[in-house]
CSV table of C-alpha atoms in Angstrom, one decimal:
chain,number,residue,atom,x,y,z
A,1,MET,CA,80.4,121.4,130.9
A,2,GLN,CA,78.0,118.6,131.5
A,3,ALA,CA,78.4,115.3,129.6
A,4,PRO,CA,75.5,114.4,127.3
A,5,ILE,CA,73.2,111.6,128.6
A,6,PRO,CA,72.6,108.8,126.1
A,7,THR,CA,69.1,107.5,125.8
A,8,ASP,CA,69.9,103.8,126.0
A,9,THR,CA,69.5,102.8,129.7
A,10,GLY,CA,70.1,99.0,129.4
A,11,TRP,CA,66.5,97.9,130.3
A,12,THR,CA,65.8,94.2,130.0
A,13,LEU,CA,62.9,91.9,130.7
A,14,VAL,CA,64.6,90.8,133.9
A,15,GLU,CA,64.1,94.3,135.4
A,16,PRO,CA,60.3,93.8,136.3
A,17,LEU,CA,61.2,90.6,138.2
A,18,ARG,CA,64.0,92.3,140.0
A,19,ALA,CA,61.7,95.1,140.9
A,20,VAL,CA,59.2,92.7,142.5
A,21,ILE,CA,62.0,91.1,144.5
A,22,GLY,CA,63.3,94.6,145.5
A,23,VAL,CA,60.0,96.0,146.6
A,24,ALA,CA,59.2,92.8,148.6
A,25,ALA,CA,62.6,93.0,150.3
A,26,LEU,CA,62.1,96.7,151.2
A,27,CYS,CA,58.6,95.9,152.6
A,28,LEU,CA,60.1,93.0,154.5
A,29,ILE,CA,62.6,95.4,156.1
A,30,ALA,CA,59.8,97.7,157.2
A,31,TRP,CA,57.7,94.8,158.5
A,32,ALA,CA,60.7,93.4,160.4
A,33,CYS,CA,61.0,96.9,162.1
A,34,SER,CA,57.3,97.0,162.9
A,35,SER,CA,56.1,97.9,166.4
A,36,ASN,CA,53.1,95.5,166.0
A,37,ARG,CA,53.2,93.0,163.1
A,38,ARG,CA,49.8,91.6,163.9
A,39,ARG,CA,48.1,95.0,163.5
A,40,VAL,CA,49.5,95.9,160.0
A,41,PRO,CA,46.6,97.4,157.9
A,42,TRP,CA,47.1,95.3,154.8
A,43,ARG,CA,44.5,97.3,152.9
A,44,VAL,CA,46.8,100.3,153.2
A,45,VAL,CA,49.9,98.4,152.3
A,46,ILE,CA,48.4,96.6,149.2
A,47,GLY,CA,46.5,99.7,148.1
A,48,GLY,CA,49.5,101.9,148.5
A,49,LEU,CA,51.7,99.6,146.4
A,50,GLY,CA,48.9,99.3,143.8
A,51,LEU,CA,48.5,103.1,143.6
A,52,GLN,CA,52.3,103.4,143.2
A,53,LEU,CA,52.2,100.9,140.3
A,54,VAL,CA,49.2,102.6,138.7
A,55,LEU,CA,50.8,106.0,138.9
A,56,ALA,CA,54.1,104.7,137.5
A,57,GLY,CA,52.2,103.0,134.6
A,58,LEU,CA,50.2,106.1,133.8
A,59,ILE,CA,53.1,108.5,133.9
A,60,LEU,CA,55.8,106.3,132.5
A,61,GLY,CA,54.1,103.5,130.6
A,62,VAL,CA,50.8,104.5,128.9
A,63,PRO,CA,51.7,106.6,125.8
A,64,ALA,CA,48.9,109.1,126.1
A,65,THR,CA,49.3,109.9,129.7
A,66,ALA,CA,53.1,109.7,129.5
A,67,ALA,CA,53.0,112.3,126.7
A,68,ALA,CA,50.7,114.6,128.7
A,69,PHE,CA,53.0,114.3,131.8
A,70,GLU,CA,56.1,115.0,129.6
A,71,TRP,CA,54.4,118.1,128.3
A,72,LEU,CA,53.8,119.1,131.9
A,73,ALA,CA,57.5,118.4,132.7
A,74,ARG,CA,58.5,120.6,129.8
A,75,GLN,CA,56.4,123.5,131.0
A,76,VAL,CA,57.9,123.1,134.5
A,77,ALA,CA,61.4,123.0,133.1
A,78,THR,CA,60.7,126.1,131.0
A,79,ALA,CA,59.3,127.9,134.1
A,80,ILE,CA,62.3,127.0,136.1
A,81,GLY,CA,64.5,128.3,133.4
A,82,MET,CA,63.0,131.8,133.8
A,83,ALA,CA,65.1,132.1,137.0
A,84,ASP,CA,68.1,132.8,134.7
A,85,ALA,CA,66.7,136.3,134.0
A,86,GLY,CA,66.9,137.2,137.7
A,87,SER,CA,70.3,135.5,138.2
A,88,ALA,CA,71.8,137.2,135.2
A,89,PHE,CA,70.6,140.6,136.4
A,90,LEU,CA,72.1,140.1,139.9
A,91,PHE,CA,75.3,138.2,139.1
A,92,GLY,CA,76.0,139.0,135.5
A,93,PRO,CA,78.3,136.5,133.7
A,94,LEU,CA,78.9,134.6,136.9
A,95,ALA,CA,75.4,133.2,136.6
A,96,ALA,CA,76.0,131.8,133.0
A,97,PRO,CA,76.9,128.1,133.0
A,98,ASP,CA,79.2,128.7,130.0
A,99,GLY,CA,80.6,132.0,131.5
A,100,PRO,CA,84.2,132.7,132.6
A,101,ALA,CA,83.7,130.9,135.9
A,102,GLY,CA,81.9,127.9,134.5
A,103,PHE,CA,79.1,126.3,136.6
A,104,VAL,CA,79.0,127.9,140.0
A,105,PHE,CA,76.4,126.3,142.3
A,106,ALA,CA,75.8,129.4,144.4
A,107,PHE,CA,75.0,131.5,141.4
A,108,ARG,CA,73.1,128.9,139.4
A,109,VAL,CA,71.0,126.7,141.7
A,110,LEU,CA,70.4,128.8,144.9
A,111,PRO,CA,68.6,131.6,142.9
A,112,VAL,CA,66.3,129.0,141.4
A,113,ILE,CA,65.2,128.0,144.9
A,114,VAL,CA,64.4,131.6,145.8
A,115,TYR,CA,62.5,132.2,142.5
A,116,PHE,CA,60.4,129.0,142.7
A,117,ALA,CA,59.6,129.5,146.4
A,118,ALA,CA,58.1,132.9,145.3
A,119,VAL,CA,56.1,131.3,142.5
A,120,MET,CA,54.7,128.6,144.8
A,121,ALA,CA,53.7,131.2,147.4
A,122,ALA,CA,51.8,133.1,144.7
A,123,LEU,CA,50.0,129.9,143.5
A,124,TYR,CA,49.0,129.1,147.1
A,125,HIS,CA,47.7,132.6,147.6
A,126,LEU,CA,45.6,132.2,144.5
A,127,GLY,CA,44.2,128.9,145.8
A,128,ILE,CA,45.5,126.8,142.9
A,129,MET,CA,47.8,124.6,144.9
A,130,GLN,CA,45.2,123.9,147.5
A,131,ARG,CA,42.9,122.4,144.9
A,132,VAL,CA,45.7,120.2,143.6
A,133,VAL,CA,46.6,119.0,147.1
A,134,ALA,CA,42.9,118.4,147.9
A,135,ALA,CA,42.5,116.3,144.8
A,136,MET,CA,45.6,114.1,145.6
A,137,ALA,CA,44.4,113.7,149.2
A,138,TRP,CA,41.0,112.6,148.0
A,139,VAL,CA,42.5,109.9,145.8
A,140,MET,CA,44.6,108.6,148.6
A,141,ARG,CA,41.8,108.7,151.2
A,142,ARG,CA,39.4,106.8,148.9
A,143,THR,CA,42.0,104.3,147.7
A,144,LEU,CA,43.8,103.6,151.0
A,145,GLY,CA,41.0,104.2,153.5
A,146,VAL,CA,43.3,106.5,155.6
A,147,SER,CA,42.3,109.6,157.6
A,148,GLY,CA,41.7,113.0,156.0
A,149,ALA,CA,44.5,114.6,158.1
A,150,GLU,CA,47.0,112.0,157.0
A,151,SER,CA,46.2,112.1,153.3
A,152,LEU,CA,46.1,115.9,153.3
A,153,THR,CA,49.5,116.4,154.8
A,154,VAL,CA,51.2,113.7,152.7
A,155,ALA,CA,49.6,115.2,149.5
A,156,ALA,CA,50.9,118.6,150.6
A,157,ASN,CA,54.4,117.2,151.0
A,158,VAL,CA,54.5,116.6,147.2
A,159,LEU,CA,54.5,120.3,146.6
A,160,VAL,CA,55.9,122.0,149.7
A,161,GLY,CA,58.5,121.3,152.4
A,162,GLN,CA,58.5,118.9,155.3
A,163,THR,CA,57.9,121.6,157.9
A,164,GLU,CA,55.4,123.6,155.8
A,165,ALA,CA,53.0,120.7,154.8
A,166,PRO,CA,51.9,119.9,158.4
A,167,LEU,CA,50.6,123.4,158.7
A,168,CYS,CA,47.5,122.4,156.7
A,169,VAL,CA,46.5,120.1,159.6
A,170,LYS,CA,47.9,122.2,162.4
A,171,PRO,CA,44.7,122.1,164.5
A,172,PHE,CA,44.8,118.3,164.4
A,173,LEU,CA,48.5,117.6,165.2
A,174,PRO,CA,48.1,117.7,169.1
A,175,ARG,CA,45.3,115.1,168.9
A,176,MET,CA,46.8,112.7,166.3
A,177,THR,CA,47.8,109.2,167.3
A,178,ARG,CA,51.4,108.1,167.1
A,179,SER,CA,50.7,106.1,164.0
A,180,GLN,CA,49.2,109.2,162.3
A,181,LEU,CA,52.2,111.3,163.4
A,182,MET,CA,54.4,108.6,161.8
A,183,VAL,CA,52.6,109.1,158.5
A,184,VAL,CA,53.0,112.9,158.7
A,185,MET,CA,56.7,112.6,159.4
A,186,THR,CA,57.3,109.9,156.8
A,187,GLY,CA,55.6,111.9,154.1
A,188,GLY,CA,58.0,114.7,154.8
A,189,PHE,CA,61.0,112.4,154.5
A,190,ALA,CA,59.8,110.6,151.4
A,191,THR,CA,59.2,113.7,149.2
A,192,ILE,CA,60.8,117.0,148.3
A,193,ALA,CA,59.6,120.6,148.2
A,194,GLY,CA,58.8,122.1,144.9
A,195,SER,CA,61.4,124.8,145.3
A,196,VAL,CA,64.1,122.2,145.9
A,197,LEU,CA,62.9,120.1,143.0
A,198,ALA,CA,63.4,123.2,140.8
A,199,GLY,CA,67.0,123.4,142.1
A,200,TYR,CA,67.7,119.8,141.2
A,201,VAL,CA,66.4,120.2,137.7
A,202,ASP,CA,68.7,123.2,137.1
A,203,PHE,CA,71.6,121.4,138.8
A,204,LEU,CA,71.3,118.1,137.0
A,205,GLY,CA,70.0,119.2,133.7
A,206,GLY,CA,72.3,122.2,133.2
A,207,THR,CA,71.8,124.0,129.9
A,208,ASP,CA,70.7,120.9,128.0
A,209,GLU,CA,67.0,121.4,127.4
A,210,ALA,CA,66.3,117.7,126.8
A,211,ALA,CA,68.1,116.7,130.0
A,212,ARG,CA,66.2,119.4,132.0
A,213,VAL,CA,62.8,118.1,130.8
A,214,ARG,CA,63.9,114.5,131.5
A,215,PHE,CA,65.0,115.3,135.1
A,216,ALA,CA,61.9,117.4,135.7
A,217,LYS,CA,59.7,114.4,134.6
A,218,HIS,CA,61.6,111.9,136.7
A,219,LEU,CA,61.7,114.1,139.8
A,220,LEU,CA,58.0,115.0,139.6
A,221,THR,CA,57.1,111.4,139.1
A,222,ALA,CA,59.3,110.3,142.0
A,223,SER,CA,57.7,112.8,144.4
A,224,ILE,CA,54.1,111.8,143.4
A,225,MET,CA,54.8,108.1,143.6
A,226,SER,CA,56.5,108.3,147.0
A,227,ALA,CA,53.3,109.8,148.5
A,228,PRO,CA,51.4,106.4,148.7
A,229,ALA,CA,54.7,104.7,149.4
A,230,ALA,CA,55.0,106.8,152.6
A,231,PHE,CA,51.7,105.3,153.8
A,232,VAL,CA,52.9,101.8,153.0
A,233,MET,CA,56.2,102.0,154.9
A,234,ALA,CA,54.8,104.1,157.8
A,235,LYS,CA,51.9,101.7,158.4
A,236,LEU,CA,54.1,98.7,158.1
A,237,MET,CA,56.5,100.1,160.8
A,238,LEU,CA,54.0,101.7,163.1
A,239,PRO,CA,50.4,100.3,162.7
A,240,GLU,CA,47.5,102.0,164.3
A,241,THR,CA,46.8,100.7,167.8
A,242,GLU,CA,45.0,103.7,169.3
A,243,ALA,CA,41.5,105.1,168.8
A,244,GLU,CA,41.6,107.6,166.0
A,245,PRO,CA,40.2,111.0,166.9
A,246,ALA,CA,37.1,112.4,165.2
A,247,GLU,CA,38.0,114.8,162.4
A,248,THR,CA,36.6,117.2,159.9
A,249,ILE,CA,39.2,118.0,157.3
A,250,ALA,CA,39.1,120.6,154.7
A,251,ALA,CA,41.8,122.0,152.5
A,252,GLN,CA,43.4,124.6,154.7
A,253,PRO,CA,46.1,127.2,153.8
A,254,ILE,CA,49.7,126.0,154.1
A,255,GLU,CA,51.0,129.4,155.2
A,256,ASP,CA,50.9,130.4,158.9
A,257,ARG,CA,51.0,134.0,157.7
A,258,LYS,CA,48.3,135.4,155.5
A,259,ALA,CA,49.4,137.5,152.6
A,260,SER,CA,47.3,140.6,151.8
A,261,ASN,CA,47.7,140.2,148.0
A,262,VAL,CA,49.7,138.3,145.4
A,263,LEU,CA,52.5,140.8,145.5
A,264,ASP,CA,52.8,140.3,149.3
A,265,ALA,CA,52.7,136.5,148.8
A,266,VAL,CA,55.6,136.7,146.3
A,267,VAL,CA,57.6,138.9,148.7
A,268,MET,CA,57.0,136.4,151.6
A,269,GLY,CA,57.8,133.5,149.3
A,270,ALA,CA,61.0,135.0,148.1
A,271,THR,CA,62.1,135.7,151.7
A,272,ASP,CA,61.3,132.1,152.7
A,273,GLY,CA,63.2,130.9,149.6
A,274,LEU,CA,66.2,132.9,150.6
A,275,LYS,CA,66.3,131.3,154.0
A,276,LEU,CA,66.0,127.9,152.3
A,277,ALA,CA,68.7,128.7,149.8
A,278,LEU,CA,71.1,129.9,152.5
A,279,ASN,CA,70.3,126.7,154.5
A,280,VAL,CA,71.0,124.5,151.6
A,281,GLY,CA,74.3,126.3,150.9
A,282,ALA,CA,75.4,126.1,154.5
A,283,MET,CA,74.6,122.4,154.7
A,284,LEU,CA,76.5,121.7,151.6
A,285,VAL,CA,79.6,123.6,152.8
A,286,ALA,CA,79.4,121.9,156.2
A,287,PHE,CA,78.8,118.3,155.2
A,288,ILE,CA,81.1,118.2,152.2
A,289,ALA,CA,83.9,119.6,154.4
A,290,ILE,CA,83.1,117.2,157.2
A,291,LEU,CA,83.2,114.2,154.8
A,292,ALA,CA,86.6,115.5,153.6
A,293,LEU,CA,87.7,115.8,157.3
A,294,LEU,CA,86.7,112.2,158.0
A,295,ASP,CA,88.3,110.9,154.8
A,296,TRP,CA,91.7,112.5,155.8
A,297,PRO,CA,92.6,109.9,158.5
A,298,LEU,CA,91.0,107.0,156.6
A,299,GLU,CA,93.0,107.8,153.5
A,300,ALA,CA,96.2,108.2,155.6
A,301,LEU,CA,95.6,104.8,157.3
A,302,SER,CA,94.9,103.1,153.9
A,303,GLU,CA,98.3,104.4,152.7
A,304,THR,CA,100.3,102.6,155.4
A,305,GLU,CA,102.6,99.9,153.9
A,306,TRP,CA,100.7,96.7,154.8
A,307,ILE,CA,97.2,98.1,154.0
A,308,ALA,CA,98.4,99.7,150.8
A,309,GLY,CA,99.8,96.3,149.7
A,310,TRP,CA,96.6,94.6,150.5
A,311,ARG,CA,94.6,97.2,148.5
A,312,ALA,CA,96.9,96.8,145.6
A,313,THR,CA,96.5,93.0,145.7
A,314,HIS,CA,92.7,93.2,145.8
A,315,GLY,CA,92.3,96.2,143.5
A,316,TYR,CA,90.8,98.6,146.1
A,317,GLY,CA,91.4,102.4,146.1
A,318,PRO,CA,92.1,104.6,149.1
A,319,TRP,CA,89.7,104.3,152.0
A,320,SER,CA,86.9,106.9,152.4
A,321,VAL,CA,83.6,107.3,154.2
A,322,GLN,CA,81.7,107.2,150.9
A,323,GLY,CA,83.5,104.1,149.8
A,324,GLY,CA,82.4,102.4,153.0
A,325,LEU,CA,78.9,103.6,152.5
A,326,GLY,CA,79.0,102.2,149.0
A,327,LEU,CA,79.7,98.7,150.4
A,328,ILE,CA,77.0,98.9,153.0
A,329,PHE,CA,74.3,100.0,150.6
A,330,GLN,CA,75.1,97.7,147.7
A,331,PRO,CA,72.3,95.3,148.5
A,332,ILE,CA,69.8,98.2,148.5
A,333,ALA,CA,71.2,99.4,145.2
A,334,TRP,CA,70.6,96.0,143.7
A,335,CYS,CA,67.0,96.0,145.1
A,336,ILE,CA,66.1,99.3,143.4
A,337,GLY,CA,67.3,98.0,140.0
A,338,ALA,CA,70.8,99.4,139.7
A,339,PRO,CA,72.8,98.1,136.7
A,340,ALA,CA,75.4,95.6,137.8
A,341,GLY,CA,78.3,97.9,136.9
A,342,ASP,CA,76.7,100.8,138.9
A,343,VAL,CA,75.8,98.9,142.1
A,344,SER,CA,78.8,100.2,144.1
A,345,GLN,CA,78.5,103.8,142.8
A,346,ILE,CA,74.7,103.9,143.5
A,347,GLY,CA,75.3,102.3,146.9
A,348,ARG,CA,77.7,105.1,147.7
A,349,LEU,CA,75.2,107.8,146.6
A,350,LEU,CA,72.4,106.2,148.7
A,351,GLY,CA,74.7,106.2,151.8
A,352,THR,CA,75.8,109.7,151.2
A,353,SER,CA,72.2,110.9,150.9
A,354,ILE,CA,71.3,109.3,154.3
A,355,VAL,CA,74.4,110.8,156.1
A,356,ALA,CA,74.9,114.1,154.4
A,357,THR,CA,71.6,115.1,152.6
A,358,GLU,CA,70.4,114.3,149.1
A,359,PHE,CA,71.9,117.6,147.8
A,360,VAL,CA,75.4,116.3,148.5
A,361,ALA,CA,74.5,113.0,146.8
A,362,TYR,CA,73.0,114.7,143.7
A,363,ALA,CA,76.2,116.8,143.6
A,364,ASP,CA,78.2,113.6,143.5
A,365,LEU,CA,75.9,112.2,140.8
A,366,ARG,CA,76.5,115.3,138.7
A,367,THR,CA,80.2,114.7,139.0
A,368,MET,CA,79.8,111.0,138.0
A,369,MET,CA,77.7,112.1,135.0
A,370,ALA,CA,80.3,114.5,133.8
A,371,GLU,CA,83.1,111.9,134.2
A,372,GLY,CA,81.0,109.2,132.6
A,373,THR,CA,81.5,106.8,135.5
A,374,ILE,CA,77.8,105.9,135.8
A,375,SER,CA,75.5,104.4,133.1
A,376,PRO,CA,72.4,106.3,131.8
A,377,ARG,CA,70.2,103.7,133.4
A,378,GLY,CA,72.0,104.1,136.7
A,379,VAL,CA,71.4,107.9,136.5
A,380,THR,CA,67.7,107.3,136.0
A,381,VAL,CA,67.3,104.8,138.8
A,382,VAL,CA,69.3,106.8,141.4
A,383,THR,CA,67.4,110.0,140.5
A,384,TYR,CA,64.3,108.4,141.8
A,385,ALA,CA,66.0,106.9,144.8
A,386,LEU,CA,67.5,110.1,146.1
A,387,CYS,CA,64.3,112.2,145.6
A,388,GLY,CA,63.4,112.7,149.2
A,389,PHE,CA,64.5,114.4,152.5
A,390,ALA,CA,65.2,111.1,154.2
A,391,ASN,CA,68.5,111.9,155.9
A,392,ILE,CA,70.0,112.5,159.3
A,393,PRO,CA,70.1,116.3,159.1
A,394,SER,CA,66.4,116.4,158.1
A,395,MET,CA,65.5,114.7,161.4
A,396,ALA,CA,66.6,117.7,163.3
A,397,ILE,CA,64.7,120.0,160.9
A,398,GLN,CA,61.5,118.0,161.3
A,399,ILE,CA,61.7,117.8,165.1
A,400,GLY,CA,62.3,121.5,165.3
A,401,GLY,CA,59.6,122.5,162.8
A,402,LEU,CA,56.9,120.1,164.0
A,403,GLY,CA,57.8,120.9,167.6
A,404,ALA,CA,57.1,124.5,167.0
A,405,ILE,CA,53.7,123.7,165.5
A,406,ALA,CA,52.6,121.3,168.2
A,407,PRO,CA,54.9,121.7,171.3
A,408,SER,CA,52.9,119.2,173.3
A,409,ARG,CA,54.0,116.4,171.0
A,410,ARG,CA,57.7,117.3,170.8
A,411,SER,CA,58.7,114.1,172.6
A,412,ASP,CA,56.7,112.0,170.2
A,413,PHE,CA,58.4,113.8,167.2
A,414,SER,CA,61.8,113.1,168.7
A,415,SER,CA,61.1,109.4,169.4
A,416,LEU,CA,59.5,108.8,166.0
A,417,ALA,CA,62.1,110.7,163.9
A,418,PRO,CA,64.6,107.9,163.3
A,419,ARG,CA,61.9,105.4,162.5
A,420,ALA,CA,60.1,107.9,160.2
A,421,MET,CA,63.4,108.7,158.4
A,422,LEU,CA,64.0,105.0,157.7
A,423,ALA,CA,60.4,104.6,156.5
A,424,GLY,CA,60.9,107.7,154.2
A,425,ALA,CA,64.1,106.2,152.7
A,426,LEU,CA,62.4,102.8,152.1
A,427,ALA,CA,59.5,104.7,150.4
A,428,CYS,CA,61.9,106.5,148.0
A,429,TRP,CA,63.8,103.2,147.3
A,430,SER,CA,60.5,101.4,146.5
A,431,THR,CA,59.6,104.2,144.1
A,432,ALA,CA,62.9,103.7,142.4
A,433,ALA,CA,62.5,99.9,142.2
A,434,ILE,CA,59.0,100.3,140.6
A,435,ALA,CA,60.2,103.0,138.2
A,436,SER,CA,63.2,100.8,137.2
A,437,ALA,CA,60.8,98.1,136.0
A,438,ILE,CA,58.9,100.5,133.7
A,439,VAL,CA,61.4,103.1,132.5
A,440,GLY,CA,63.0,101.7,129.3
A,441,ALA,CA,64.8,104.9,128.3
A,442,GLY,CA,66.1,107.8,130.4
């Protein structure tokens, strides 16, 4: 049973100042890792940060637009809830969160991914999503002055996965510069697929309708805001130094396979969703088990007499991989606006997300929420920070997926993957920092 989430998030007037410091620090990290600091396109950087701030203000701050976006989040949450009908038919009482088995991830969340993948496939077949993607790409192209191919693939990443979005610029990938490829990859790491977002809403919100709407709103906002942030971090870390190829970009279909009708699109989408759901389940089993395996010797070592005495003196618990990650990522947690009492917990979640995927981190967040060991404001901030595919396992997914689309650039994808993953993480964290300055209630 999920613990209720209070609405008081502990926002103070200090938070906007901390957000400025945090975003500046994150940009400084990206600039320090830059391949050519003198060639940084400051129009893209300043424009991207400005667009992030405008989006955050409109969605979270301005009453009229905030109310409209909350209505949209409510419709999305309701649509996601329709997956319960299919789950109940297939799994019976096992799919009910208040059933005899309680909340079972495999029966509650994975079917949502299959269902929403089918819905997205139908919307793409009807041409609805292409228009949304084209509109977002137009805004970024005009605001930031970036190429059409870059803006189109980053906009597509807001709605589809990191390996599907580049299909809309498939003909241009072999001719793209390394800086443009960096943007394509960073966009994939900085955002999440619509089907996975649906799974998060069901996972974190549970059966509490208000919580589902709240998480839908924050996750949608995070993915939208991180699109311009991807340009900021990618161009800071790998500025353009080559001649950009000529291009003629139009909104192209995401799918490599053409469905004959809506029914065929739904079938294909459900099949792809099943593959994704099985992949998510397999990764969760593997990485949670591997973390437990790594914790085993660490915990045994920490229980030795002299280390146990030192821990007791200084108030530390048993050693673990996630505990170490919490210490390493505490400065980042502070930069993104984490409450003082949650810095260690949020640092741990950030580290877990990088090492073992955001799904594992969100699973830990759900446990913290149920146990009441993280504040409401901490939940809100870290929901934004974790909303992306910026993790080590996703590097392999991107290299494999993009390498299949453009085999001639596989070596570039491999060499850019670590840098793009870091840029994607920085983009997600900057989104969390900006959101923390505006969100006054979860």
